[in-house]
Coordinates of C-alpha atoms in Angstrom, one line a residue:
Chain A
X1 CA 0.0 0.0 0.0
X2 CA 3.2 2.3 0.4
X3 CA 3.6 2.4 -3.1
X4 CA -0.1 1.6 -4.6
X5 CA -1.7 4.9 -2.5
X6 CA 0.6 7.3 -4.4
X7 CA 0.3 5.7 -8.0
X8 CA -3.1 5.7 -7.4
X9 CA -3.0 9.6 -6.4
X10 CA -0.8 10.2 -9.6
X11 CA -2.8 8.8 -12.2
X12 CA -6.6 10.2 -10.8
X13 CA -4.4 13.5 -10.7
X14 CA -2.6 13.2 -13.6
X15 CA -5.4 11.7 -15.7
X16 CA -8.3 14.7 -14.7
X17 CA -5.6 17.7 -14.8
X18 CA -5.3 15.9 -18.8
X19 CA -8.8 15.4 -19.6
X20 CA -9.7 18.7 -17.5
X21 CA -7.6 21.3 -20.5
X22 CA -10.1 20.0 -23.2
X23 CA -13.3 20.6 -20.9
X24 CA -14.4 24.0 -21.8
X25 CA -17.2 24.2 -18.3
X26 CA -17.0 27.3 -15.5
X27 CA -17.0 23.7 -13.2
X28 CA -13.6 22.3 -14.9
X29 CA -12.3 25.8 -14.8
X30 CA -13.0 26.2 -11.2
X31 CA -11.3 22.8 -10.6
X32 CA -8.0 23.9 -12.4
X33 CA -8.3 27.0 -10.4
X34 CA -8.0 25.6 -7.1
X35 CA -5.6 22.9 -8.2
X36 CA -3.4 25.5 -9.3
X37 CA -3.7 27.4 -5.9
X38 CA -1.9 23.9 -4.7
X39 CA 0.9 24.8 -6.8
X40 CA 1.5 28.0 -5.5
X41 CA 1.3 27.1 -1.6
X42 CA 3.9 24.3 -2.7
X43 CA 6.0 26.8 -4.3
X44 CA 5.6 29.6 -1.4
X45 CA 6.8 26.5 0.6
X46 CA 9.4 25.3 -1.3
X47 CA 10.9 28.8 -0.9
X48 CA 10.8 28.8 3.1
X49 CA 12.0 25.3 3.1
X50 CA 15.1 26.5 1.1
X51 CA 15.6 29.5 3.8
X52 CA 15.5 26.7 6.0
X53 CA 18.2 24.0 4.5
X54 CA 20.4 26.8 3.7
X55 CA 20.1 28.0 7.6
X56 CA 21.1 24.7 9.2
X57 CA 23.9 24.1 6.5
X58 CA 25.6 27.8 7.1
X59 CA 25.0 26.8 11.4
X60 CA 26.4 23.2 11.1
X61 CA 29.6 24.8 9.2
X62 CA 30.1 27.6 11.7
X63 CA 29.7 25.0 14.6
X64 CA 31.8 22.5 13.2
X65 CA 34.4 25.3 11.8
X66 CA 34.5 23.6 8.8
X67 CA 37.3 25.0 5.9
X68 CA 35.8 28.7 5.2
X69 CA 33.0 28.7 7.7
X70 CA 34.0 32.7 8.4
X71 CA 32.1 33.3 5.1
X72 CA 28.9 31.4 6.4
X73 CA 28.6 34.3 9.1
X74 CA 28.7 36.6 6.9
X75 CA 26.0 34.5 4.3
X76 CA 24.0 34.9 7.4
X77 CA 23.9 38.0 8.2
X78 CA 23.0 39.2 4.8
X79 CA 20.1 36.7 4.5
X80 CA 18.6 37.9 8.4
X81 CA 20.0 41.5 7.6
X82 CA 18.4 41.8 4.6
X83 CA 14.8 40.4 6.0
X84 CA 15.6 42.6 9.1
X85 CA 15.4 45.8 6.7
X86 CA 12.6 44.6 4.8
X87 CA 10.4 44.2 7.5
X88 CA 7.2 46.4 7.7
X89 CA 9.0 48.5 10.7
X90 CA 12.0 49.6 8.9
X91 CA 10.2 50.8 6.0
X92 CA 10.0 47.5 3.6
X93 CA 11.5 47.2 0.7
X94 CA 11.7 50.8 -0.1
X95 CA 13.2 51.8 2.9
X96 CA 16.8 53.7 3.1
X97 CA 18.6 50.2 4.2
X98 CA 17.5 47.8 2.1
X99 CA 17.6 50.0 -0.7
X100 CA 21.5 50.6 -0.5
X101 CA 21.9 47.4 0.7
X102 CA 20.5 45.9 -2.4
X103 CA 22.5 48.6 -4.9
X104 CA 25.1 49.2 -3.8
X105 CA 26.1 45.3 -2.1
X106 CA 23.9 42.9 -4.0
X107 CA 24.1 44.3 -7.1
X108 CA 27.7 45.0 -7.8
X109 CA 28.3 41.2 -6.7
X110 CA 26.0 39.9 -9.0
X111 CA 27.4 42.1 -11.5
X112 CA 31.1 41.3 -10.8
X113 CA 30.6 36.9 -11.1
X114 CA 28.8 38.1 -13.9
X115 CA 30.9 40.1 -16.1
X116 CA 34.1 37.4 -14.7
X117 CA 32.6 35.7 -18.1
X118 CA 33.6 38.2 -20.7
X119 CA 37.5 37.2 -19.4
X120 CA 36.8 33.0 -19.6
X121 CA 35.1 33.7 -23.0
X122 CA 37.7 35.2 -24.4
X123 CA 40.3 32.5 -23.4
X124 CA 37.9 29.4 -23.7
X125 CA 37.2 31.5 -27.6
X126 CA 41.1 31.7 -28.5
X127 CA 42.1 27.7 -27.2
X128 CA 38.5 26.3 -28.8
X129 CA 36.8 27.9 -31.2
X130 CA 39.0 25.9 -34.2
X131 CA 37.5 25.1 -37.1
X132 CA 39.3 21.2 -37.0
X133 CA 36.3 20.1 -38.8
X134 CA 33.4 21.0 -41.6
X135 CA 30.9 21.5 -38.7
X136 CA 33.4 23.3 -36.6
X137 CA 34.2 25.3 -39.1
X138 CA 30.1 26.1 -40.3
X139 CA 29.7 27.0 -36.1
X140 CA 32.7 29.1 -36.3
X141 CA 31.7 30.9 -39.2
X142 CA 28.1 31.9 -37.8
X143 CA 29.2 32.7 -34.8
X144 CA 31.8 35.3 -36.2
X145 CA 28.8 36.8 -38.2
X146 CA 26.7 37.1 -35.8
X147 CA 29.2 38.9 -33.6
X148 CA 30.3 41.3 -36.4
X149 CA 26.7 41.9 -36.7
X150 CA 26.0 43.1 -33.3
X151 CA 29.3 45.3 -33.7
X152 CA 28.4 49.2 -34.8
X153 CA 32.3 49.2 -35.3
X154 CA 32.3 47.7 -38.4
X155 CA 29.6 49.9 -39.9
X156 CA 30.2 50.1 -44.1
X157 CA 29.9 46.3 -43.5
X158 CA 26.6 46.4 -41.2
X159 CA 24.2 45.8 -44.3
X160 CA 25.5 42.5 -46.1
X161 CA 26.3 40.7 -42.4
X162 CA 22.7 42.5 -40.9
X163 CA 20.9 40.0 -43.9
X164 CA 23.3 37.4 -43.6
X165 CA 22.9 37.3 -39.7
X166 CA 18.9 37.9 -40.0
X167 CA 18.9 34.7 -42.0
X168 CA 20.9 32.5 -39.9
X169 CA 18.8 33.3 -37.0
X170 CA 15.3 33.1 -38.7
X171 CA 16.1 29.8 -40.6
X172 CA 19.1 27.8 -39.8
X173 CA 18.6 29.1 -35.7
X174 CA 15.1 29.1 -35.7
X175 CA 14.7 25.8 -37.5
X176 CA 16.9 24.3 -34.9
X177 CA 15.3 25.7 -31.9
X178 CA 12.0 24.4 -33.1
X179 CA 12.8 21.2 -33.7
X180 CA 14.2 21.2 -30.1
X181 CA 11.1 23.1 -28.4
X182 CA 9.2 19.9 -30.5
X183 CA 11.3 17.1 -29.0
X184 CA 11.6 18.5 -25.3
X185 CA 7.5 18.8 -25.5
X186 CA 7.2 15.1 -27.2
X187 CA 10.1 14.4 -24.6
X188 CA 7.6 16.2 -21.9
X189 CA 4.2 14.0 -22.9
X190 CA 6.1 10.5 -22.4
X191 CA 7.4 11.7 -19.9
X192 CA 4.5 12.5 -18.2
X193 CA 2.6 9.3 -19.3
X194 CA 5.2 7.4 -17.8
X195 CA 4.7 9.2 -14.7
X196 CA 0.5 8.9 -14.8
X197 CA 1.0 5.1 -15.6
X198 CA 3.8 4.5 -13.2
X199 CA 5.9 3.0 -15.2
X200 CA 8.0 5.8 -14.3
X201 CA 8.3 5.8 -10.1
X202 CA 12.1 7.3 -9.3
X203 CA 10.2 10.2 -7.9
X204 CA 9.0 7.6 -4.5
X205 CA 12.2 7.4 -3.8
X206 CA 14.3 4.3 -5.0
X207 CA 14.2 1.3 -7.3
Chain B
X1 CA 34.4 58.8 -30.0
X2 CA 36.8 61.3 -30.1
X3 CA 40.2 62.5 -28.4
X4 CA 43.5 61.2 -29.2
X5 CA 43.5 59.4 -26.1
X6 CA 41.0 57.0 -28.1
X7 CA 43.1 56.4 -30.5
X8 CA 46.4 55.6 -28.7
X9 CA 44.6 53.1 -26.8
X10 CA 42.9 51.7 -30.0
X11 CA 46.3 51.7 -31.4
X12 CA 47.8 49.9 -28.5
X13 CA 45.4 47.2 -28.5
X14 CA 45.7 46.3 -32.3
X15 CA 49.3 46.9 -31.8
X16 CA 49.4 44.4 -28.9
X17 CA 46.7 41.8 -30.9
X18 CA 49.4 42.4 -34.3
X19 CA 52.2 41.0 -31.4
X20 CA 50.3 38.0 -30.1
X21 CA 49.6 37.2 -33.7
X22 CA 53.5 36.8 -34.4
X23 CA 54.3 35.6 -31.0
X24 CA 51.6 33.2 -32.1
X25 CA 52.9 32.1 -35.3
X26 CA 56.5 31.6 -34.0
X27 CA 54.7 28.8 -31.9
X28 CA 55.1 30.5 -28.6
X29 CA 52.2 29.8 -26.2
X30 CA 49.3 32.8 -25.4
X31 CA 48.9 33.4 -21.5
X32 CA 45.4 33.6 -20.4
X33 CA 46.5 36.6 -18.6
X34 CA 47.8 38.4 -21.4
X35 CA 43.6 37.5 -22.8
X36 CA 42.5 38.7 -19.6
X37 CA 44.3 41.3 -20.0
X38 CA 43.6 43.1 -23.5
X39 CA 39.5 42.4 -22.6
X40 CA 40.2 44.7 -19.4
X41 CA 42.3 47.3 -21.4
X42 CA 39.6 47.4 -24.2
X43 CA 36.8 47.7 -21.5
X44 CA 38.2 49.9 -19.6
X45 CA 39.1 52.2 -23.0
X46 CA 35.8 52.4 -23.8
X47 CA 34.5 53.3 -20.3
X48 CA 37.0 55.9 -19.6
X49 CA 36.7 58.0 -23.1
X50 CA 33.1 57.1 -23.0
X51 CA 33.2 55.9 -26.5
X52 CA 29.6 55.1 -27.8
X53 CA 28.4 54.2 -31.4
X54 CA 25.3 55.0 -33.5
X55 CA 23.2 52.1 -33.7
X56 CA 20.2 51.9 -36.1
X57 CA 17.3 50.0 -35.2
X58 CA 16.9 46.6 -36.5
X59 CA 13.2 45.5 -37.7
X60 CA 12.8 43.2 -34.5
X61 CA 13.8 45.5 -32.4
X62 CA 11.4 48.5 -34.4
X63 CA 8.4 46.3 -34.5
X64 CA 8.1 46.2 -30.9
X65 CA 8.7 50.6 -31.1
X66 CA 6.1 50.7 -33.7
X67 CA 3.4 48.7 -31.5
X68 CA 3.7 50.5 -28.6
X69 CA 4.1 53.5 -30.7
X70 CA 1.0 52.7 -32.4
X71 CA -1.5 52.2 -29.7
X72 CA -3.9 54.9 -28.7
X73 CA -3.5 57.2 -25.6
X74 CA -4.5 55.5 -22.8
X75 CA -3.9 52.0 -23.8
X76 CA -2.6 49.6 -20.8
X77 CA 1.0 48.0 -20.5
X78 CA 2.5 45.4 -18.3
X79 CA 5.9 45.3 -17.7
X80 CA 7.6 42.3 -15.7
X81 CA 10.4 42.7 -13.6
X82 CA 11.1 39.2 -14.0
X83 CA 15.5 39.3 -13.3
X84 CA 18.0 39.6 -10.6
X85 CA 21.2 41.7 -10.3
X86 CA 23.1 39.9 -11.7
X87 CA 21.3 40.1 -15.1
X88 CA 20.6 44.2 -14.2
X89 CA 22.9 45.9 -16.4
X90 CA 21.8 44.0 -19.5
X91 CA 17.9 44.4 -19.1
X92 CA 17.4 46.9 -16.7
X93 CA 18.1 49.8 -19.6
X94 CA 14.8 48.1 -21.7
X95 CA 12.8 48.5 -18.5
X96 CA 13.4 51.9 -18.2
X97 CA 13.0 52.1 -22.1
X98 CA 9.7 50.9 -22.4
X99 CA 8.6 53.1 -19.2
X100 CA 9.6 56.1 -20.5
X101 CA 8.3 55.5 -23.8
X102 CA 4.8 54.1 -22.5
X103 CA 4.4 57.4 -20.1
X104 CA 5.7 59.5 -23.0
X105 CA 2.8 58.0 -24.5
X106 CA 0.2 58.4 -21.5
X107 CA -0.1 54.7 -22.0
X108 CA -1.2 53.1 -18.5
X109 CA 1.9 51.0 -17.1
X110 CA 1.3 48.1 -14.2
X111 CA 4.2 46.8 -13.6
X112 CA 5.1 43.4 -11.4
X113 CA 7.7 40.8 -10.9
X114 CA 7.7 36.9 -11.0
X115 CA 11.6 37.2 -9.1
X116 CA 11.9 38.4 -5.4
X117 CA 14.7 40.6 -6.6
X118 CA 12.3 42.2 -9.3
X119 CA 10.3 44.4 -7.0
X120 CA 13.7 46.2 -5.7
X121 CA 14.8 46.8 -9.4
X122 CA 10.9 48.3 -9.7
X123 CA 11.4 50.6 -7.2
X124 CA 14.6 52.3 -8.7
X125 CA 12.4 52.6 -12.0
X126 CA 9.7 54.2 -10.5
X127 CA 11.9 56.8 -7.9
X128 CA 15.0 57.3 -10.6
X129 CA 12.8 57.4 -13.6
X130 CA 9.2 57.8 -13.5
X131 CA 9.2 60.4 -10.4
X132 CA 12.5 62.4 -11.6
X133 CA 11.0 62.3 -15.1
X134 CA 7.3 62.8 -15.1
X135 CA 6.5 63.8 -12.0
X136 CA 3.1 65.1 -13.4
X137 CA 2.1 60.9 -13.3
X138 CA -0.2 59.5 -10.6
X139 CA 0.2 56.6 -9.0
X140 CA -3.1 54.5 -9.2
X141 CA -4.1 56.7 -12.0
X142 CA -1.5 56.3 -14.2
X143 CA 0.9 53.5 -12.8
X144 CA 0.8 51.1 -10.1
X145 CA 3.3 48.6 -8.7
X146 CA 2.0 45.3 -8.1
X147 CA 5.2 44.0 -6.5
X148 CA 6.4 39.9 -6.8
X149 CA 4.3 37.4 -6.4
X150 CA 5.7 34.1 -5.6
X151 CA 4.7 31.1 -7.5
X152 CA 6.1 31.1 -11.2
X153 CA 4.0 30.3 -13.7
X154 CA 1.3 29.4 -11.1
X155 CA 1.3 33.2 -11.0
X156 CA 0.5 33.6 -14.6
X157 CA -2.0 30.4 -14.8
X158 CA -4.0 32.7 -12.7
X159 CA -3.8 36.2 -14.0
X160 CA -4.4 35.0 -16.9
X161 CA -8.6 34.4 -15.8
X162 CA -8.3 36.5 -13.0
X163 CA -5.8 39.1 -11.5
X164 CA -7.8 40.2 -8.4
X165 CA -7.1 36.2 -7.0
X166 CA -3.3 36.6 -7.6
X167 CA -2.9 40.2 -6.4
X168 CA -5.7 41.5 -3.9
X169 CA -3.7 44.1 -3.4
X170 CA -0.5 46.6 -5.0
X171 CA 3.4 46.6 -3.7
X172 CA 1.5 48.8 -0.9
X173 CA -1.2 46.8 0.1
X174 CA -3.6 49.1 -1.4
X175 CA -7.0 47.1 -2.1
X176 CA -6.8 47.0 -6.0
X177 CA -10.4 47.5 -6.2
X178 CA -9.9 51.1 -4.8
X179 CA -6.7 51.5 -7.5
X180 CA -8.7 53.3 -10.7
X181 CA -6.4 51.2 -13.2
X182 CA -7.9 48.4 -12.0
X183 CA -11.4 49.5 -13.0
X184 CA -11.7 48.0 -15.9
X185 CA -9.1 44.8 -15.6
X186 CA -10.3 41.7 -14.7
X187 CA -7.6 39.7 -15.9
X188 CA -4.1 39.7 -18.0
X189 CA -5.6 39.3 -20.9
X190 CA -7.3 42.7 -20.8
X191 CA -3.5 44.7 -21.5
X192 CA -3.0 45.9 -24.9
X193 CA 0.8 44.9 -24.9
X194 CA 3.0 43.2 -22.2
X195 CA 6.8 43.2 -22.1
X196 CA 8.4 40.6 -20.4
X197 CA 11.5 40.9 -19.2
X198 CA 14.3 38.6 -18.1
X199 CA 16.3 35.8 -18.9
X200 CA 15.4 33.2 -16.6
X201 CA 12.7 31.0 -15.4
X202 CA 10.3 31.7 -14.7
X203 CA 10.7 34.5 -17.8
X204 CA 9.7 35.5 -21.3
X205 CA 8.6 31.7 -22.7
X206 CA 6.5 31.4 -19.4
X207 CA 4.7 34.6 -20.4
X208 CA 4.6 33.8 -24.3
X209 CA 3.4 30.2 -23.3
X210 CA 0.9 30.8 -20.4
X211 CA -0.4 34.1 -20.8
X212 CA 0.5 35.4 -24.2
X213 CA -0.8 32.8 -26.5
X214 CA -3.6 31.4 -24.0
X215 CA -4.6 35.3 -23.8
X216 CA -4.0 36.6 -27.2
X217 CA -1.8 39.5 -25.4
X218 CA 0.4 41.0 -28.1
X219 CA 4.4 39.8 -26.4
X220 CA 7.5 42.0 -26.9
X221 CA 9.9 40.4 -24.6
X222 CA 13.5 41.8 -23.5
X223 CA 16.5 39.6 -23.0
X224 CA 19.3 38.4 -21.7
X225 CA 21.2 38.0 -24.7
X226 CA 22.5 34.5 -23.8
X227 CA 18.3 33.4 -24.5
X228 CA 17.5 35.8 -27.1
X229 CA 18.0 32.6 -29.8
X230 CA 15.9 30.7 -27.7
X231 CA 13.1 33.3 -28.0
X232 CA 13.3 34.0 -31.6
X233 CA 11.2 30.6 -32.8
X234 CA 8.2 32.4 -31.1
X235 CA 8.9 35.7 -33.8
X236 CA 6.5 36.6 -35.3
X237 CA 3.3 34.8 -34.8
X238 CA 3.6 34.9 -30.6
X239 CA 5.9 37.6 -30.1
X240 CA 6.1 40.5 -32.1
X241 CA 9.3 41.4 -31.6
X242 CA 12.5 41.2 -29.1
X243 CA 15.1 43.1 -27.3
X244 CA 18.0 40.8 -27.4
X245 CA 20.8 41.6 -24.7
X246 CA 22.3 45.3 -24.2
X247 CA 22.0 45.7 -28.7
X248 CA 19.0 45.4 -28.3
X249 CA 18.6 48.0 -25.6
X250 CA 21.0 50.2 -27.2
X251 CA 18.9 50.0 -30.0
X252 CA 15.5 51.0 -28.5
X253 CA 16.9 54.0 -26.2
X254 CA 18.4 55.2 -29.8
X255 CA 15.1 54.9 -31.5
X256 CA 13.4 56.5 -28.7
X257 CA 15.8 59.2 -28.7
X258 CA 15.8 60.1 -32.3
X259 CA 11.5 60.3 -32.2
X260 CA 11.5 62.2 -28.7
X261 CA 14.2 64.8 -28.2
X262 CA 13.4 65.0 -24.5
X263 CA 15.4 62.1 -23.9
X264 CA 18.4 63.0 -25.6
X265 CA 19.8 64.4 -22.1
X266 CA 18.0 61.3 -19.9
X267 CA 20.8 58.3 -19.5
X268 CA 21.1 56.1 -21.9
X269 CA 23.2 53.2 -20.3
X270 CA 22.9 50.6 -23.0
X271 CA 24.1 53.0 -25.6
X272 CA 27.2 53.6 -23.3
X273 CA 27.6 49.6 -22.5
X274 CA 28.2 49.8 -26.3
X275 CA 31.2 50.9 -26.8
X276 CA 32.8 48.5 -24.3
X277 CA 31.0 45.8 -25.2
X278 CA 32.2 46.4 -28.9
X279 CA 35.4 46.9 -28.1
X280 CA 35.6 43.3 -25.9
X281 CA 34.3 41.8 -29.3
X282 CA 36.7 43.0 -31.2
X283 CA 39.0 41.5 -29.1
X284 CA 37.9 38.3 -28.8
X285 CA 36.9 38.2 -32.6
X286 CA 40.7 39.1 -32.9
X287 CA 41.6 36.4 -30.6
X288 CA 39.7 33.6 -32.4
X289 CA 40.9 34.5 -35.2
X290 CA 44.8 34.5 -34.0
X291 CA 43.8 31.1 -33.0
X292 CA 43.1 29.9 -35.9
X293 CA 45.8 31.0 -37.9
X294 CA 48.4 29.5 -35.1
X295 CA 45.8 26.2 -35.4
X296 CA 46.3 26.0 -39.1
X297 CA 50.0 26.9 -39.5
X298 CA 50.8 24.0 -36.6
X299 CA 48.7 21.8 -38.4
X300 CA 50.2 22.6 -42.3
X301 CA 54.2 22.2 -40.2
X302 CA 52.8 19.1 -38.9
X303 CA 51.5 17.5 -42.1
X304 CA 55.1 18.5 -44.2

């Protein structure tokens, strides 16, 4: 019964939620509706259970002064800082804390790991990108006419590449793409019929 | 771009590039800090002599300026918020873009966020741009910030029929049925054009797929340019048209400029990301192509 109970929940759920999208009735709709609240409570507490895991990991590392557990502190204090200044009393989010907190802190952080990959994209581009082969060579080709393209530097050349680079991304891109949207969604379906039919069951947890 | 200082640093890099190329060919081996290093001295170039370059609109990016352009006074636009920092300086300038264009416009803008981060990045729109800038604007009458909503596309799934269920209430927890905007919105579906912007999840293809073509909600979403390919099988039937990365930006604040001279002396940050980001490709277009020249002449010495 361990197993059984929640096969038998997946497939009544799985099943209606199916035959519910081609049921166009204010009842069905209502149905969806409040199956869909579901998924937000999950989601709201999928959010506080993170806070919570990432809580007792930081604690466990400061307690057991594991190798960089200084930095755990200060993970910490941002996470509680930050909720501190948010709060309703200090002004929420728009208040004179949290505001400077989150520009001039947060944001430069996120902007530094981020802009760390212009450097590793230029090396990984000068060791890699070798056209050793036909298709390596095609890939290398685009890529270096899409680049030009989205340079105003090179402007008498900007109208030849801007048609060029217009049609490898609405064909040769956009047929790709496609075709990969198409097989993750046909992926998606068997997926999901696997799942509803259980022949699919890694998701209780073993075998 | 101008100054001589431009040009000796220009010089210096192509000089330095013309080096590695021979260094290169002699067989000797490129340091990743001597790469690290010409993408910093390019970058920092650029920022320093504020070098910026005319960009002209591509149709994409001009479709989505003609829609909005098009619709009548009044008309109501959704804007989400839907990135983080990190993502900031990329999408950030479309935000304030399509906000100044929409008020320009008298359009009606609600704006919201699908990321926790979004509703700070909201704020700074609506106290660096909408209240420095048209500070004859209401809020309730003429914007309103709805704030993030956690939940993803649960989120949407629900504006989509009903908005009132998803947000009772704004960022201030103002009932929405006191908000004037709200007077004649029941739902998502009821804007005239919505931009989504990001680069994430949930993002753009959760708003193309679960409100924008459930809805019939004309899309023009702006983006990271790392998943602008990814957007572009949705152009044109479900999207009709996208602001790719800072280009793309760069390429709406110029259009905007050019039609409204009032913003010639507002910031236009993508415009000045330009010129660095220009010169960084330059230098990595220069790098790839040292490397393939070294690839090829190793190879021919190793086939004689």
């Amino acid at each position: 019964m361990k197993k059984e109970i929640p096969l038998f929940i997946v497939f009544i759920t799985g099943l209606f939620m199916a035959v519910q999208f081609f049921v166009p009735h204010a009842k069905s709709e209502w149905v969806y509706e409040y199956m869909l609240d579901w998924t937000i409570i999950i989601g709201v507490f999928a959010l506080a259970l993170g806070i919570w895991s990432f809580v007792r990991v930081a604690t466990n590392k400061i307690r057991r002064k594991s190798e960089n557990w200084q930095y755990s502190i200060v993970a910490l204090a941002g996470l509680f800082g930050m909720i501190i200044f948010g709060l309703g009393f200090w002004g929420g989010v728009e208040s004179y804390m949290f505001r400077n907190f989150f520009n001039f802190v947060m944001v430069p952080l996120h902007a530094t790991m981020f802009s760390l990959l212009a450097f590793f994209i230029a090396s990984a581009a000068f060791r890699a990108f070798r056209a050793h082969s036909l298709l390596a060579s095609v890939l290398l080709l685009s890529a270096i006419i899409i680049m030009i393209r989205f340079n105003p530097f090179l402007g008498p050349l900007s109208e030849p590449i801007d048609s060029l680079a217009s049609w490898i991304l609405n064909f040769p891109n956009m047929a790709a793409k496609r075709a990969i949207v198409i097989g993750i969604g046909l992926g998606m379906v068997a997926t999901a019929l696997k799942v509803i039919l259980g022949i699919e069951r890694t998701y209780l947890g073993g075998d | 771009m101008s100054g001589i200082g431009v040009y000796i640093s220009l010089f210096l890099i192509f000089g330095g590039l013309v080096t590695i190329l021979v260094y290169s060919i002699k067989g000797r081996d490129v340091d990743r800090r001597i790469i690290f290093a010409f993408v910093f001295f390019a970058t920092a170039t650029a920022i320093y002599y504020n070098i910026e370059f005319k960009e002209t609109p591509t149709t994409i990016v001009k479709n989505v300026f003609d829609r909005l352009e098009s619709l009548p006074e009044g008309s109501k636009v959704l804007i989400s918020f839907d990135f983080d920092p990190a993502m900031k300086p990329e999408v950030f300038p479309m935000a304030n873009a399509f906000v100044r264009h929409s008020l320009v416009k008298k359009h009606k803008l609600y704006l919201m966020s699908l990321w926790p981060q979004g509703q700070a990045l909201m704020t700074e729109t609506i106290e660096d741009v909408i209240k420095v800038e048209f500070p004859e604007v209401v809020y309730g009458e003429d914007y309103v910030m709805l704030g993030y909503k956690a939940g993803n596309e649960g989120v949407l799934n629900v504006i989509i029929t009903n908005f009132r269920k998803m947000y009772p209430s704004d960022a201030h927890n103002t009932n929405i049925d006191s908000i004037p905007l709200f007077d004649d919105v029941k739902s998502a579906a009821d804007m005239d054009i919505i931009f989504p912007i990001g680069g994430g999840k949930p993002g753009p293809k959760e708003w193309i797929l679960f409100v924008g073509d459930p809805g019939q909600v004309p899309m023009a979403p702006g983006l990271a340019a790392v998943v602008a390919p990814l957007i572009y099988p949705y152009y044109p039937r479900q999207v009709i048209g996208l602001l790719g990365g800072v280009k793309g930006a760069a390429e709406y604040e110029s259009v905007l400029r050019s039609k409204y001279p009032r913003f010639q002396d507002v910031p236009a940050p993508a415009l000045s990301m330009m010129g660095p980001q220009t010169l960084a490709h330059i230098v990595i277009l220069s790098f790839i192509v040292i490397g393939n020249i070294t690839f090829f002449m190793k190879r021919k010495k190793a086939n004689a």
